[in-house]
Structure formats: structure tokens, C-alpha cells
Amino acid sequence: MTASVQAPELAEGPVKSPKTRQGSGLGRYILVRFLLIIPTVWILTTLVFFLMRITGDPITAALGGRLTQAQLAERVAAAGYDRPLIVQYFEYMGGLLRGDFGTTLSDNRPVTEVLLTYGAATLELVFFALIVAFLVGIPLGMVAAKFRDRWPDAVLRVLAILGYATPVFFAGLLLKLVFGVMWPVLPVAGRATGNTELLMSGVVGPTGLYLLDALRIGNMDAAGDVLRHAVLPAVALGLLTGGTFLRLVRTNLIGTLGNQYIESGRSRGVSEFRLVTKHAYRPALIPIITVMGMQIALMLAGAVLTETTFEWKGLGFQLAQYLAARDFVAVQGIVVLLAVIVALTNFVVDIIAALIDPRVRY
């Protein structure tokens, strides 16, 4: 008797390789995460719009008490705030789709101009603060994991708790007191000195990022001045996230150091320093990447207090000014921009996390 081998049915089609399935899964994940940006921004924009209207129309809220009732009524009618609220809402959303954020009530400037002028300052501050957070959180988290349950670990855990539990404005005031009054070695206000500000205003095609613009024109003195002004606000804001990173790195590194491949490395005589810094810390960074979007959102929230404390004229500083002036049109525009930044940041972080760890999307 001869044995026969049956060929697979052609109707079943070609068998997809695991690599093809992974590629299609990643593409679907990216598409879904990108589409989720739309409802996220829409919901937040809608909430901000209606919450801003709880106290009435923006003109009455901003100018009430300074104008007569007749003058207020005339301005309200001219701006269209006497129309039904739902009509105002759809008109506002239509303007956003066209890139029109409206005009500020307190200084009569296009909101887009405010966003472009001050958005770069906030972006620069958050960038500096992230550098501080990484420099503090990752190395100290590795040290805490290496000396688990010993005195260095205990000290670093306490410092981590203080880092993310201390209010940003209190940390800022403390830094100003120490390094601006007791030991006046660093500037405590502004993004740069007057001379550097004047220099930046004359840069052709400015990005708004002072450090980048100073490097573009090759002025190292201006770059150093910008960095000196950035130290204290970046530390005040970065410690908030640095404490969280420290705890995450410590916890995940301790788990990674207990894996079988680490024990195998120890048995082969690989040094403990190499095991921690080369083989164990990379998997421990994945949780940091996955929570990066949330941490940047917290930084943007903390930037309001940090910029106000250090007179760093970014979106947070302007938001506080417009809130004090009850300029709800400007507040809406700034909040919408921050919502878009947070949503896009979360999208990018999710994609990076999915590329590093395929389990994220399954």
C-alpha cells in the first residue's frame, strides 16, 4: 500500500506569515489610535465651550461693571452672543475647523497669534523639564533597584515621593529663595535677559524656541543666557515627573533583575553593573514610554503655575492672565491647543510603545 499525501485545499488561500499578521495588526492599531484623537479633542472642546458659558456670555463676563447696560447689550449683539447657544456652538466649531480661534476680548488680538507667539515658549520649557525628569528619574531609579531595601533605596524612594507630591509653585518659590536670594547664582524670572530678548526679536524666520534660534545664529552667549534662565523653572517642573520615573524604573527594574536570563548572566560571570545598565534597564523603560503622554499632560498643567512663578511668558503664563481678565475666548483657544498637543503626544507615545512591545496592541 502506498501512502498518499494530500495537498492543502487551494480554497483556503495562502497562509499568512506571523510577520504579515503583525504588520496588519500594527497598521490597524495606528489607525484606531489616530481616529480616537478626533472624539477626544471634540469632547474636550465642547466641554470647555459650555463650561465657559455658565456665567453668561464672554463680553459680559469680561467687561461687566465697566460698561453701561446699553453699551454691553450693543457689544453682545455685535459679537453675536445674543443668539441661541447652540447656534454659537456650531459657529465656533466651524471656525475651529477653518483655523479661526476668534479674537481676544482683553487685548483684541487673534487667538492664533497668541498661540503662535507663546506656544513655543511652553514647548521649550516642557522640553527642558523632560530632560530634567529623565536625568533624575532613570539613573536614580536604577540605583534604587540595585540597592533594593537598603538605605540608598529608602532615601531615593522618599525623594521620589517628595518630588511628585510637592506642588510645583512651592518648589518654584523654594528654588527662587535658595538660588535667587540666599545664593544668587541663577536668574529667577523671564526666558532671557533684555539684550537676549532684543536679539531674539531680530532673528529672521524665528522658531520661537530661544535656544534653537540662538544656536542658528551662532551666538553662544545668548544660548548660555537662555539655558541659565531655564534651569530653575525646568527643575521645578521636571521634578514632578522625575519622581514618577524614578518609581517606575525602580519597580520594573527589580522585576526584570529577577528574570532567568539575568540569572544566567550572573552565572556566566557578567558584572552586576553591566547586567543593570545594559541588559535589564531597557525592558524597564517600556512602562515609562507608555505613561509618557500622561506625564506630558501633567507637565502642561504644571506649566501654568511654573510659568506664572518664574514669569516665563508662555501659554501657561498667558492663560493665567486671560483667566484673571475673564477673557473666555482666549482661554478656550489655549485649552483647545493644549488638548490637541496632549492628544497628538499620546498618539505618538502609543505608536512608539507598540513598536517596542507588540503586546501593547493585542
Coordinates of C-alpha atoms in Angstrom, one line a residue:
M1 CA 0.0 0.0 0.0
T2 CA 1.3 3.4 -0.9
A3 CA 0.8 6.3 1.4
S4 CA -0.7 9.4 -0.2
V5 CA -0.1 13.0 0.9
Q6 CA -3.0 15.3 0.5
A7 CA -2.2 18.9 -0.6
P8 CA -3.9 21.7 1.3
E9 CA -7.1 23.0 -0.4
L10 CA -6.4 25.9 -2.6
A11 CA -9.7 27.5 -1.5
E12 CA -8.1 28.1 1.9
G13 CA -5.8 30.7 0.3
P14 CA -2.2 31.4 1.1
V15 CA -1.2 31.1 4.7
K16 CA -0.2 34.5 6.2
S17 CA 3.1 34.6 7.9
P18 CA 3.3 35.9 11.5
K19 CA 5.2 38.9 10.2
T20 CA 2.3 39.8 7.9
R21 CA -0.2 39.4 10.7
Q22 CA 1.9 41.6 13.0
G23 CA 2.2 44.3 10.3
S24 CA -1.5 44.4 9.7
G25 CA -2.1 44.5 13.4
L26 CA 0.2 47.4 13.9
G27 CA -1.4 49.3 11.0
R28 CA -4.9 48.7 12.4
Y29 CA -3.7 49.9 15.8
I30 CA -2.2 53.1 14.4
L31 CA -5.4 53.9 12.5
V32 CA -7.6 53.3 15.5
R33 CA -5.4 55.4 17.8
F34 CA -5.3 58.2 15.3
L35 CA -9.1 58.2 14.8
L36 CA -9.5 58.4 18.6
I37 CA -7.9 61.8 18.5
I38 CA -11.0 63.3 16.9
P39 CA -13.6 62.5 19.5
T40 CA -11.1 63.3 22.3
V41 CA -10.5 66.8 21.1
W42 CA -14.1 67.3 20.2
I43 CA -15.4 66.3 23.7
L44 CA -12.9 68.5 25.5
T45 CA -13.6 71.4 23.2
T46 CA -17.4 71.0 23.7
L47 CA -17.0 70.8 27.5
V48 CA -14.8 73.9 27.6
F49 CA -17.2 75.9 25.4
F50 CA -20.3 75.2 27.5
L51 CA -18.5 75.5 30.9
M52 CA -17.2 78.9 29.8
R53 CA -20.8 80.0 29.2
I54 CA -22.1 79.0 32.6
T55 CA -21.5 82.6 33.9
G56 CA -23.0 84.1 30.8
D57 CA -21.6 85.5 27.5
P58 CA -17.8 86.3 27.4
I59 CA -18.3 90.0 26.9
T60 CA -20.5 90.5 29.9
A61 CA -18.1 88.3 32.0
A62 CA -15.1 90.3 30.9
L63 CA -16.5 93.8 30.8
G64 CA -19.4 93.7 33.1
G65 CA -19.3 96.6 35.6
R66 CA -17.1 98.7 33.4
L67 CA -19.7 99.5 30.8
T68 CA -23.3 100.6 31.0
Q69 CA -26.1 98.1 30.2
A70 CA -26.7 99.7 26.9
Q71 CA -23.1 99.5 25.9
L72 CA -22.9 95.9 27.0
A73 CA -26.0 95.0 25.0
E74 CA -24.6 96.7 21.9
R75 CA -21.3 94.8 22.2
V76 CA -23.0 91.5 22.9
A77 CA -25.3 91.9 19.9
A78 CA -22.3 92.9 17.6
A79 CA -20.4 89.8 18.6
G80 CA -23.4 87.5 18.1
Y81 CA -23.6 86.4 21.8
D82 CA -27.3 87.2 22.0
R83 CA -28.1 84.3 19.6
P84 CA -29.1 80.8 20.9
L85 CA -26.2 79.0 22.5
I86 CA -26.4 76.0 20.1
V87 CA -26.0 78.4 17.1
Q88 CA -22.9 79.9 18.8
Y89 CA -21.5 76.4 19.4
F90 CA -21.8 75.3 15.8
E91 CA -20.4 78.6 14.6
Y92 CA -17.4 78.3 17.0
M93 CA -16.8 74.7 15.9
G94 CA -16.9 75.8 12.2
G95 CA -14.4 78.5 12.9
L96 CA -12.1 75.9 14.6
L97 CA -12.2 73.7 11.5
R98 CA -11.1 76.7 9.5
G99 CA -8.3 77.5 11.9
D100 CA -10.1 80.6 13.3
F101 CA -10.0 80.6 17.1
G102 CA -11.6 84.0 17.5
T103 CA -10.3 87.3 18.8
T104 CA -9.3 88.0 22.4
L105 CA -11.5 90.4 24.3
S106 CA -8.9 91.9 26.6
D107 CA -6.3 93.0 24.0
N108 CA -8.1 92.5 20.7
R109 CA -5.6 90.0 19.2
P110 CA -6.3 87.0 17.0
V111 CA -6.1 83.9 19.3
T112 CA -4.0 82.2 16.7
E113 CA -1.4 84.9 17.0
V114 CA -1.3 84.4 20.8
L115 CA -0.9 80.6 20.3
L116 CA 1.9 81.0 17.9
T117 CA 3.7 83.7 20.0
Y118 CA 3.6 81.9 23.3
G119 CA 3.2 78.3 22.4
A120 CA 6.9 77.9 21.5
A121 CA 7.9 79.1 25.0
T122 CA 5.8 76.5 26.7
L123 CA 7.1 73.8 24.3
E124 CA 10.7 74.8 25.2
L125 CA 10.0 74.7 28.9
V126 CA 8.4 71.3 28.7
F127 CA 11.4 70.0 26.7
F128 CA 13.9 71.3 29.3
A129 CA 11.7 69.8 32.1
L130 CA 11.6 66.4 30.3
I131 CA 15.4 66.4 30.2
V132 CA 15.5 67.0 34.0
A133 CA 12.9 64.3 34.5
F134 CA 15.0 61.7 32.5
L135 CA 18.3 62.7 34.2
V136 CA 16.7 62.4 37.6
G137 CA 14.4 59.5 37.2
I138 CA 16.2 56.9 35.1
P139 CA 19.7 56.9 36.8
L140 CA 18.4 57.2 40.3
G141 CA 15.7 54.6 39.6
M142 CA 18.5 52.2 38.5
V143 CA 20.5 52.9 41.7
A144 CA 17.4 52.3 43.9
A145 CA 16.7 49.0 42.2
K146 CA 20.4 48.0 42.5
F147 CA 20.4 48.7 46.3
R148 CA 16.9 47.4 46.9
D149 CA 15.7 47.6 50.5
R150 CA 18.9 49.2 51.6
W151 CA 19.5 52.8 52.8
P152 CA 20.1 54.3 49.3
D153 CA 16.9 52.8 48.1
A154 CA 15.0 54.1 51.1
V155 CA 16.4 57.6 50.7
L156 CA 15.6 57.7 46.9
R157 CA 12.1 56.5 47.5
V158 CA 11.5 59.3 50.0
L159 CA 12.9 61.8 47.5
A160 CA 10.7 60.4 44.7
I161 CA 7.6 60.9 46.9
L162 CA 8.7 64.4 47.7
G163 CA 9.3 65.1 44.0
Y164 CA 5.8 64.2 42.7
A165 CA 4.0 65.3 45.9
T166 CA 5.4 68.8 46.2
P167 CA 3.3 71.4 44.5
V168 CA 5.0 73.0 41.5
F169 CA 4.6 76.5 42.7
F170 CA 6.0 75.7 46.1
A171 CA 9.1 74.0 44.5
G172 CA 9.5 77.1 42.3
L173 CA 9.3 79.5 45.2
L174 CA 11.8 77.4 47.2
L175 CA 14.2 77.4 44.3
K176 CA 13.9 81.1 43.8
L177 CA 14.6 81.7 47.5
V178 CA 17.7 79.4 47.6
F179 CA 19.3 80.3 44.2
G180 CA 17.9 83.8 43.8
V181 CA 18.2 85.2 47.3
M182 CA 20.4 83.1 49.5
W183 CA 22.9 82.2 46.8
P184 CA 22.1 84.5 43.8
V185 CA 23.7 82.4 41.1
L186 CA 20.8 81.9 38.7
P187 CA 18.2 84.2 37.2
V188 CA 14.7 83.7 38.7
A189 CA 12.4 85.4 36.1
G190 CA 11.9 85.6 32.4
R191 CA 13.2 83.5 29.5
A192 CA 16.3 85.6 28.9
T193 CA 17.9 89.0 29.7
G194 CA 16.8 92.1 27.9
N195 CA 19.7 92.1 25.5
T196 CA 19.0 88.5 24.5
E197 CA 15.3 89.2 24.2
L198 CA 16.1 92.1 21.8
L199 CA 18.5 89.8 19.9
M200 CA 15.7 87.2 19.5
S201 CA 13.3 89.7 18.3
G202 CA 15.6 90.5 15.3
V203 CA 16.1 86.9 14.2
V204 CA 15.0 86.2 10.7
G205 CA 12.4 83.5 10.5
P206 CA 12.3 82.8 14.2
T207 CA 11.1 79.5 15.6
G208 CA 10.1 81.0 19.0
L209 CA 12.5 78.5 20.6
Y210 CA 15.1 80.8 22.1
L211 CA 17.8 78.1 22.4
L212 CA 17.4 76.9 18.9
D213 CA 17.3 80.4 17.5
A214 CA 20.5 81.3 19.4
L215 CA 22.2 78.3 18.0
R216 CA 21.0 79.1 14.5
I217 CA 22.7 82.5 14.5
G218 CA 25.7 81.1 16.3
N219 CA 25.5 83.3 19.4
M220 CA 26.8 81.1 22.2
D221 CA 26.4 83.8 24.8
A222 CA 22.7 84.1 24.0
A223 CA 22.4 80.3 24.2
G224 CA 24.1 80.2 27.6
D225 CA 21.8 83.0 28.8
V226 CA 18.7 81.1 27.7
L227 CA 20.0 77.9 29.4
R228 CA 20.7 79.8 32.7
H229 CA 17.2 81.2 32.7
A230 CA 15.7 77.8 32.0
V231 CA 17.4 75.9 34.9
L232 CA 15.1 76.8 37.8
P233 CA 11.8 76.5 36.0
A234 CA 12.9 73.3 34.3
V235 CA 13.9 71.8 37.6
A236 CA 10.7 72.9 39.4
L237 CA 8.6 71.3 36.7
G238 CA 10.8 68.3 35.9
L239 CA 11.0 67.0 39.5
L240 CA 7.2 66.4 39.3
T241 CA 7.7 63.8 36.5
G242 CA 11.2 62.8 37.6
G243 CA 9.9 61.3 40.9
T244 CA 7.3 59.3 38.9
F245 CA 10.0 58.0 36.5
L246 CA 12.2 57.0 39.5
R247 CA 9.5 54.9 41.0
L248 CA 8.6 53.3 37.6
V249 CA 12.2 52.4 36.8
R250 CA 12.9 51.0 40.2
T251 CA 9.8 48.8 40.3
N252 CA 10.2 47.4 36.8
L253 CA 14.0 47.0 37.1
I254 CA 13.6 45.0 40.2
G255 CA 11.1 42.7 38.3
T256 CA 13.5 42.4 35.4
L257 CA 16.5 41.6 37.5
G258 CA 14.7 38.5 38.7
N259 CA 14.3 37.1 35.2
Q260 CA 16.0 33.9 34.2
Y261 CA 18.3 35.5 31.6
I262 CA 19.7 37.8 34.2
E263 CA 20.4 34.9 36.5
S264 CA 22.1 33.1 33.6
G265 CA 24.3 36.2 33.0
R266 CA 25.3 36.2 36.7
S267 CA 26.2 32.5 36.5
R268 CA 28.5 33.3 33.5
G269 CA 30.3 36.0 35.4
V270 CA 28.7 39.1 33.9
S271 CA 29.3 42.1 36.2
E272 CA 26.3 43.4 38.1
F273 CA 26.9 46.9 36.7
R274 CA 26.7 45.5 33.1
L275 CA 23.6 43.5 33.9
V276 CA 21.8 46.5 35.3
T277 CA 22.9 49.1 32.8
K278 CA 22.9 47.1 29.6
H279 CA 20.6 44.1 29.9
A280 CA 17.9 44.9 32.5
Y281 CA 17.1 48.6 32.1
R282 CA 15.8 48.5 28.5
P283 CA 12.7 46.4 29.3
A284 CA 12.2 48.6 32.4
L285 CA 11.9 51.7 30.2
I286 CA 8.7 50.4 28.4
P287 CA 6.4 51.5 31.2
I288 CA 7.9 55.0 31.2
I289 CA 7.2 55.3 27.4
T290 CA 3.6 54.1 27.9
V291 CA 2.9 56.7 30.5
M292 CA 4.8 59.5 28.8
G293 CA 1.7 61.0 27.2
M294 CA 0.0 61.4 30.6
Q295 CA 3.2 62.9 32.1
I296 CA 3.4 65.5 29.4
A297 CA -0.2 66.4 30.0
L298 CA 0.7 66.8 33.7
M299 CA 3.6 69.0 32.7
L300 CA 1.4 71.2 30.6
A301 CA -0.9 71.6 33.5
G302 CA 2.0 72.3 35.8
A303 CA 3.4 74.8 33.3
V304 CA 0.6 77.3 34.2
L305 CA 1.9 77.5 37.8
T306 CA 5.6 77.3 36.8
E307 CA 5.4 80.0 34.1
T308 CA 3.5 82.2 36.5
T309 CA 6.0 81.7 39.3
F310 CA 9.1 82.4 37.1
E311 CA 7.4 84.9 34.7
W312 CA 8.2 82.6 31.9
K313 CA 5.9 84.1 29.2
G314 CA 4.4 81.0 27.6
L315 CA 0.9 79.7 27.2
G316 CA 0.5 78.9 30.9
F317 CA 1.5 82.5 31.9
Q318 CA -0.9 83.9 29.3
L319 CA -3.7 81.5 30.4
A320 CA -3.4 82.9 33.9
Q321 CA -3.5 86.4 32.6
Y322 CA -6.6 85.8 30.5
L323 CA -8.3 83.9 33.3
A324 CA -7.8 87.0 35.6
A325 CA -9.2 89.2 32.8
R326 CA -12.1 86.7 32.3
D327 CA -11.2 86.6 28.6
F328 CA -13.0 83.3 27.8
V329 CA -12.4 83.5 24.1
A330 CA -8.6 83.4 24.7
V331 CA -9.0 80.7 27.4
Q332 CA -11.0 78.5 25.0
G333 CA -8.3 78.8 22.3
I334 CA -5.4 78.0 24.6
V335 CA -7.2 75.0 26.2
V336 CA -8.1 73.6 22.7
L337 CA -4.5 73.9 21.6
L338 CA -3.3 72.1 24.8
A339 CA -5.9 69.4 24.2
V340 CA -4.6 68.9 20.6
I341 CA -1.0 68.7 21.9
V342 CA -1.8 66.2 24.6
A343 CA -3.9 64.0 22.1
L344 CA -1.1 64.0 19.5
T345 CA 1.5 63.3 22.1
N346 CA -0.4 60.3 23.4
F347 CA -0.8 59.1 19.8
V348 CA 3.0 59.3 19.2
V349 CA 3.8 57.7 22.5
D350 CA 1.3 54.8 21.8
I351 CA 2.9 54.1 18.5
I352 CA 6.4 54.1 20.0
A353 CA 5.2 51.7 22.7
A354 CA 3.6 49.4 20.2
L355 CA 6.8 49.3 18.1
I356 CA 8.9 48.5 21.1
D357 CA 6.5 46.0 22.7
P358 CA 4.0 44.2 20.4
R359 CA 1.9 43.1 23.4
V360 CA 0.7 46.7 23.7
R361 CA -1.7 46.3 20.7
Y362 CA -3.0 42.8 21.4

